[in-house]
PDB file of C-alpha atoms in Angstrom:
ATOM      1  CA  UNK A   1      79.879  83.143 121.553  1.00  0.00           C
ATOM      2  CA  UNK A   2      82.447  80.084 121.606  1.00  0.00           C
ATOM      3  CA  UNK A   3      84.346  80.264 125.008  1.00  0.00           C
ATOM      4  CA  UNK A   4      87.601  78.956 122.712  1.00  0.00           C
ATOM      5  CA  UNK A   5      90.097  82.041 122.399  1.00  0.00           C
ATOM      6  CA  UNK A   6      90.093  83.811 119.185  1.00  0.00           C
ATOM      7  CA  UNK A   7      93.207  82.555 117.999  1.00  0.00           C
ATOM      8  CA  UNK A   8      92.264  78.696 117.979  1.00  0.00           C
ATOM      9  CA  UNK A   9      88.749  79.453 116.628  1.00  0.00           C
ATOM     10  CA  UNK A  10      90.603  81.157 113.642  1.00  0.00           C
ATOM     11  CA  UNK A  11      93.466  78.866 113.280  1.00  0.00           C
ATOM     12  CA  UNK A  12      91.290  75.329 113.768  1.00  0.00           C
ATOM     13  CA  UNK A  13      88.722  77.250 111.021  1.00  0.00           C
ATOM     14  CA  UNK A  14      91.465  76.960 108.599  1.00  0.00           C
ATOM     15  CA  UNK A  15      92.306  73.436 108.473  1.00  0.00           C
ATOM     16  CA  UNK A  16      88.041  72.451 108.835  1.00  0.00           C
ATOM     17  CA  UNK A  17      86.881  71.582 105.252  1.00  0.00           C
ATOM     18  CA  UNK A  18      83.428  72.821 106.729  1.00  0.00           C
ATOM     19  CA  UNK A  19      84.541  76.348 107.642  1.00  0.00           C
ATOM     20  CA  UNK A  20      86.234  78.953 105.121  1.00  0.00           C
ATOM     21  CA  UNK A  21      88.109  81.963 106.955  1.00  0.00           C
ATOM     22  CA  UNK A  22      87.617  85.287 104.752  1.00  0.00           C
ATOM     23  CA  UNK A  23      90.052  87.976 105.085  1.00  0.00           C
ATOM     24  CA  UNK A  24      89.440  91.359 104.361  1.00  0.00           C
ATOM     25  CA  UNK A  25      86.485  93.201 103.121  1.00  0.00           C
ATOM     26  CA  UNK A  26      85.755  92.670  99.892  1.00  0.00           C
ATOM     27  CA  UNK A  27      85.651  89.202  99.881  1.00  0.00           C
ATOM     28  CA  UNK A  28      83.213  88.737 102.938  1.00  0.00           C
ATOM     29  CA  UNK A  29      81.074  91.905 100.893  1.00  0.00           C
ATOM     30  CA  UNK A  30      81.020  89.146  98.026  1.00  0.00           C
ATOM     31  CA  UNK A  31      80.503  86.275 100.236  1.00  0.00           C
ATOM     32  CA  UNK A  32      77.447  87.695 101.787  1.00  0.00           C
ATOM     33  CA  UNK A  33      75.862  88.974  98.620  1.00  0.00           C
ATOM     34  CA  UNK A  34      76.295  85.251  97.733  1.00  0.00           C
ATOM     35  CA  UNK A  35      74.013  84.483 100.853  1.00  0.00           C
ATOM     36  CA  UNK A  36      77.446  82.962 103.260  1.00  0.00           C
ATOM     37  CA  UNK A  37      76.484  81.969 106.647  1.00  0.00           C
ATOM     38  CA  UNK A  38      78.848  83.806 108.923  1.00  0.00           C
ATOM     39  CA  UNK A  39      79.734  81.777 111.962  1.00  0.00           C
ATOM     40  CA  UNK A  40      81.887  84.749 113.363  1.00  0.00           C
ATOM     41  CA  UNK A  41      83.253  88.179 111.925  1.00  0.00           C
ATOM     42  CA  UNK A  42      85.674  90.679 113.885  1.00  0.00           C
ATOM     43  CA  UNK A  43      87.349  93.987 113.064  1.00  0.00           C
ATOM     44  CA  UNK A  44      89.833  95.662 115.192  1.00  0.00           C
ATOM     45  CA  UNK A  45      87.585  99.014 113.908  1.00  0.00           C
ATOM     46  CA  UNK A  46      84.172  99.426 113.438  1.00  0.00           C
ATOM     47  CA  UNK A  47      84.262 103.220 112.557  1.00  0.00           C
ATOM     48  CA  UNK A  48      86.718 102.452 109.752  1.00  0.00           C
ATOM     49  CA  UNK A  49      84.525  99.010 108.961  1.00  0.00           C
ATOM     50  CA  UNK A  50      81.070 101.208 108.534  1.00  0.00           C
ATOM     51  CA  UNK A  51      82.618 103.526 106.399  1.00  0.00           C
ATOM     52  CA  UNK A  52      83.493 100.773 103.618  1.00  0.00           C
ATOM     53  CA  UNK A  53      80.030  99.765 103.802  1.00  0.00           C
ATOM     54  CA  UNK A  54      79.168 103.211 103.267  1.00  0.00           C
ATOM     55  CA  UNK A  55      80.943 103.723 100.033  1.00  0.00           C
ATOM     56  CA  UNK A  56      81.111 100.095  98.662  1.00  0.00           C
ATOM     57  CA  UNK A  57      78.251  98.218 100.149  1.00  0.00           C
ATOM     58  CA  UNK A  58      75.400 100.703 101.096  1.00  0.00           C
ATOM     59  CA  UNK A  59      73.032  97.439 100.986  1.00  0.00           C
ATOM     60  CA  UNK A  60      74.520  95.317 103.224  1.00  0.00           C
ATOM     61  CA  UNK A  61      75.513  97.300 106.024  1.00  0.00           C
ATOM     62  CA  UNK A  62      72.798  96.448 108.459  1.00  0.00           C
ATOM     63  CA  UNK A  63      73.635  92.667 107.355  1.00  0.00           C
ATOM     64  CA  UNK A  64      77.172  93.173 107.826  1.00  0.00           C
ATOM     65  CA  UNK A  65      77.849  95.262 110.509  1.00  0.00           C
ATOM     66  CA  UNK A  66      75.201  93.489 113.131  1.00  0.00           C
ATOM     67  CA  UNK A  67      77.743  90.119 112.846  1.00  0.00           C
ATOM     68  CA  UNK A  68      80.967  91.921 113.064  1.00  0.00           C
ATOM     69  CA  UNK A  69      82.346  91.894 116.424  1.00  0.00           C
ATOM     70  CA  UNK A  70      85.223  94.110 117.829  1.00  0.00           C
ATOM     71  CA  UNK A  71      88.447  92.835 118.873  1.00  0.00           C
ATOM     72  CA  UNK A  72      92.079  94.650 119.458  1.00  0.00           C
ATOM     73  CA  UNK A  73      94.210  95.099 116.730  1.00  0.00           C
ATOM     74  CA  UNK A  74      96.927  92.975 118.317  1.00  0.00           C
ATOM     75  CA  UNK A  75      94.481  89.776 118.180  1.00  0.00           C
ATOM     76  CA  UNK A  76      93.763  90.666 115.305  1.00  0.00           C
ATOM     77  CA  UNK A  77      97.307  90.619 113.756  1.00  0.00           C
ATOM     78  CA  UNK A  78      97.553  87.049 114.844  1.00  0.00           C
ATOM     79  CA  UNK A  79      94.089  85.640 113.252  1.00  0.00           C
ATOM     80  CA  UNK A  80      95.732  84.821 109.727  1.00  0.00           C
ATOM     81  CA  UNK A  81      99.363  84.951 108.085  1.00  0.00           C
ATOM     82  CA  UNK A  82      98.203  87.992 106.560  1.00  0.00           C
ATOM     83  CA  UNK A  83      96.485  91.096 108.160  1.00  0.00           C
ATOM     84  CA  UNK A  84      94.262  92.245 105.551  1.00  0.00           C
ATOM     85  CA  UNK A  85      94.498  96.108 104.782  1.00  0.00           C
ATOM     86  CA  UNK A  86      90.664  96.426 104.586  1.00  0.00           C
ATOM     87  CA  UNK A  87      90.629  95.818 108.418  1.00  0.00           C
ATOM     88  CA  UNK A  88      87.883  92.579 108.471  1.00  0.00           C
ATOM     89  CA  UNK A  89      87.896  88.857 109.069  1.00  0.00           C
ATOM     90  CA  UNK A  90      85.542  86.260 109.163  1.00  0.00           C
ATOM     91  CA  UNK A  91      84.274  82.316 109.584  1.00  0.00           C
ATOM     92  CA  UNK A  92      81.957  81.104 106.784  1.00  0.00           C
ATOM     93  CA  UNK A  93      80.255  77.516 106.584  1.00  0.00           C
ATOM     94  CA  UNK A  94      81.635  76.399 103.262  1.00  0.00           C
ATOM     95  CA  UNK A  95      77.870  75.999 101.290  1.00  0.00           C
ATOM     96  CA  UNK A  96      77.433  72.026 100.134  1.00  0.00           C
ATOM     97  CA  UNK A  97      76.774  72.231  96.261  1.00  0.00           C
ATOM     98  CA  UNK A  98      75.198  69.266  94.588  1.00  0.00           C
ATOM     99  CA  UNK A  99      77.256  69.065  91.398  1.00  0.00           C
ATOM    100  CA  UNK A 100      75.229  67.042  89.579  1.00  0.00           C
ATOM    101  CA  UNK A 101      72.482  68.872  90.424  1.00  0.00           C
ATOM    102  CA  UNK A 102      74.427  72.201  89.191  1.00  0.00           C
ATOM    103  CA  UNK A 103      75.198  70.532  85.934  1.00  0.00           C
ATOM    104  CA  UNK A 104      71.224  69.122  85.111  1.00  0.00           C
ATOM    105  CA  UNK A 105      69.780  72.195  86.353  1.00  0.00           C
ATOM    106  CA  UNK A 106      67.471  72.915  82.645  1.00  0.00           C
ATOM    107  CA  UNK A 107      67.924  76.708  83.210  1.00  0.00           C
ATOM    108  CA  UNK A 108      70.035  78.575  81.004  1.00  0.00           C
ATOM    109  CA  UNK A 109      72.786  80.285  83.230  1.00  0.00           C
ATOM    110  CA  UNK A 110      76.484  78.584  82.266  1.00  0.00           C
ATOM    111  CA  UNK A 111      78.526  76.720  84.377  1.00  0.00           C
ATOM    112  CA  UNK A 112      82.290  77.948  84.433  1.00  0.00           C
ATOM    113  CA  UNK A 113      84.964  75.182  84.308  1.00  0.00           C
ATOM    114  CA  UNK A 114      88.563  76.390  85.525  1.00  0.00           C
ATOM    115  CA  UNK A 115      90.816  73.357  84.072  1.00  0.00           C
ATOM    116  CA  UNK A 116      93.723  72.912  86.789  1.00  0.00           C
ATOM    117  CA  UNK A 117      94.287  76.882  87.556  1.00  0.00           C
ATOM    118  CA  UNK A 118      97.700  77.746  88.644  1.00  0.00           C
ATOM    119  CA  UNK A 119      96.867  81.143  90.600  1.00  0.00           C
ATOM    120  CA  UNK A 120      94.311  81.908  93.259  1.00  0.00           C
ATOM    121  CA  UNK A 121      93.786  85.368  92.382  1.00  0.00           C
ATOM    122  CA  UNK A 122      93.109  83.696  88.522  1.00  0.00           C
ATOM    123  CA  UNK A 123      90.279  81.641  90.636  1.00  0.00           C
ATOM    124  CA  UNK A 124      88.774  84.925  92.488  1.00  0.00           C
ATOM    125  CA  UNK A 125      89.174  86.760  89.103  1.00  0.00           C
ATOM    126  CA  UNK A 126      86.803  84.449  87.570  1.00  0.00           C
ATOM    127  CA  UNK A 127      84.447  83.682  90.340  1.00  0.00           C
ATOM    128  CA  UNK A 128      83.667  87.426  90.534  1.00  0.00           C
ATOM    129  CA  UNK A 129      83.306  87.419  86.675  1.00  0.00           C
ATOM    130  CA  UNK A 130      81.258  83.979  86.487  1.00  0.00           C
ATOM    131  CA  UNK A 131      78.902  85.915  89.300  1.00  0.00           C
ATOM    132  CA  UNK A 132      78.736  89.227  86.811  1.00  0.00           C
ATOM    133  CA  UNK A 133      77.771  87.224  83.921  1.00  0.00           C
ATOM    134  CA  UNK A 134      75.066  84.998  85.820  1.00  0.00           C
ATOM    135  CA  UNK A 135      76.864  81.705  86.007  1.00  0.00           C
ATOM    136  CA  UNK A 136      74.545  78.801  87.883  1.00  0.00           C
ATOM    137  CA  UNK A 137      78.247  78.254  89.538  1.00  0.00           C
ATOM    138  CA  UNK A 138      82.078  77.536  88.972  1.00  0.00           C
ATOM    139  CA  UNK A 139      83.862  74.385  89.008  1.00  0.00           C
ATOM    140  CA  UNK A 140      87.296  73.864  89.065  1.00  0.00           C
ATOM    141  CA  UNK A 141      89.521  70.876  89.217  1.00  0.00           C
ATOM    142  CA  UNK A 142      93.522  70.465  89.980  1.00  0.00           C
ATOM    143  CA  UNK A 143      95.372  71.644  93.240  1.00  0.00           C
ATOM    144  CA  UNK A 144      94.482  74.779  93.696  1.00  0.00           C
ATOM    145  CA  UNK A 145      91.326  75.270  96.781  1.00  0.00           C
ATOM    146  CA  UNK A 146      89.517  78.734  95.698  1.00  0.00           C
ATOM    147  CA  UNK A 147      88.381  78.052  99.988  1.00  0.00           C
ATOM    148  CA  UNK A 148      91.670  78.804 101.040  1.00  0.00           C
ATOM    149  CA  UNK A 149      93.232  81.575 101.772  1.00  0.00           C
TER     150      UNK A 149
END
């Protein structure tokens, strides 16, 4: 593992257009259903981590819980702004995405164009839904980075 302390790896993650952080557990359930390459993943409780897999995410807890590593709850209150409730946090390489390639693709899934949202939870709201329905991917334009917490 990176010799950097937590903190740093964490707080230089979030201003990397490479790296994503994802905070809590939901989101890192989606991301890794969406085949995310964890870099890192900590939980200040594994007990309490394993039994949200249990109940929401039976299939990935052998993927999930093998890449999550323990840390004190104190370093884990200073990893984000936020602590999430759900107890989990983790470094993702953002995937590249050929656009072009996305858009020419002859199969029949949609593409999902968000015009300038003005809310991130808008964004997650329809990433979640584009993923329901199929969608090849989502696009979205203006200000607002769906990567950032």
């Amino acid at each position: 593992m990176n010799q950097k302390p937590i903190e740093d790896r964490f707080y230089n993650a979030r201003n990397d257009p490479s790296l994503v952080v994802i905070e809590g557990f939901h989101p890192l359930k989606h991301a890794i259903r969406f085949g995310a390459e964890l870099v890192e993943a900590v939980s200040p409780d594994l007990s309490e981590l394993a039994v949200l897999l249990a109940e929401y995410a039976p299939d990935l807890g052998d993927d999930i819980i093998g890449q999550v590593s323990a840390v004190d709850d104190d370093v884990f209150e200073r990893l984000g702004p936020v602590k999430p409730p759900t107890g989990v946090m983790a470094i993702a390489r953002r995937p590249v995405v050929d656009i072009a390639g996305l858009l020419d693709d002859p199969a029949p899934a949609p593409v999902v164009l968000l015009e300038n949202p003005r809310n991130l939870f808008n964004i997650g709201a329809a990433v979640r839904a584009a993923a329901a329905a199929g969608a090849a991917g989502l696009v979205n334009t203006g200000n607002l980075d769906p990567w950032k917490p």
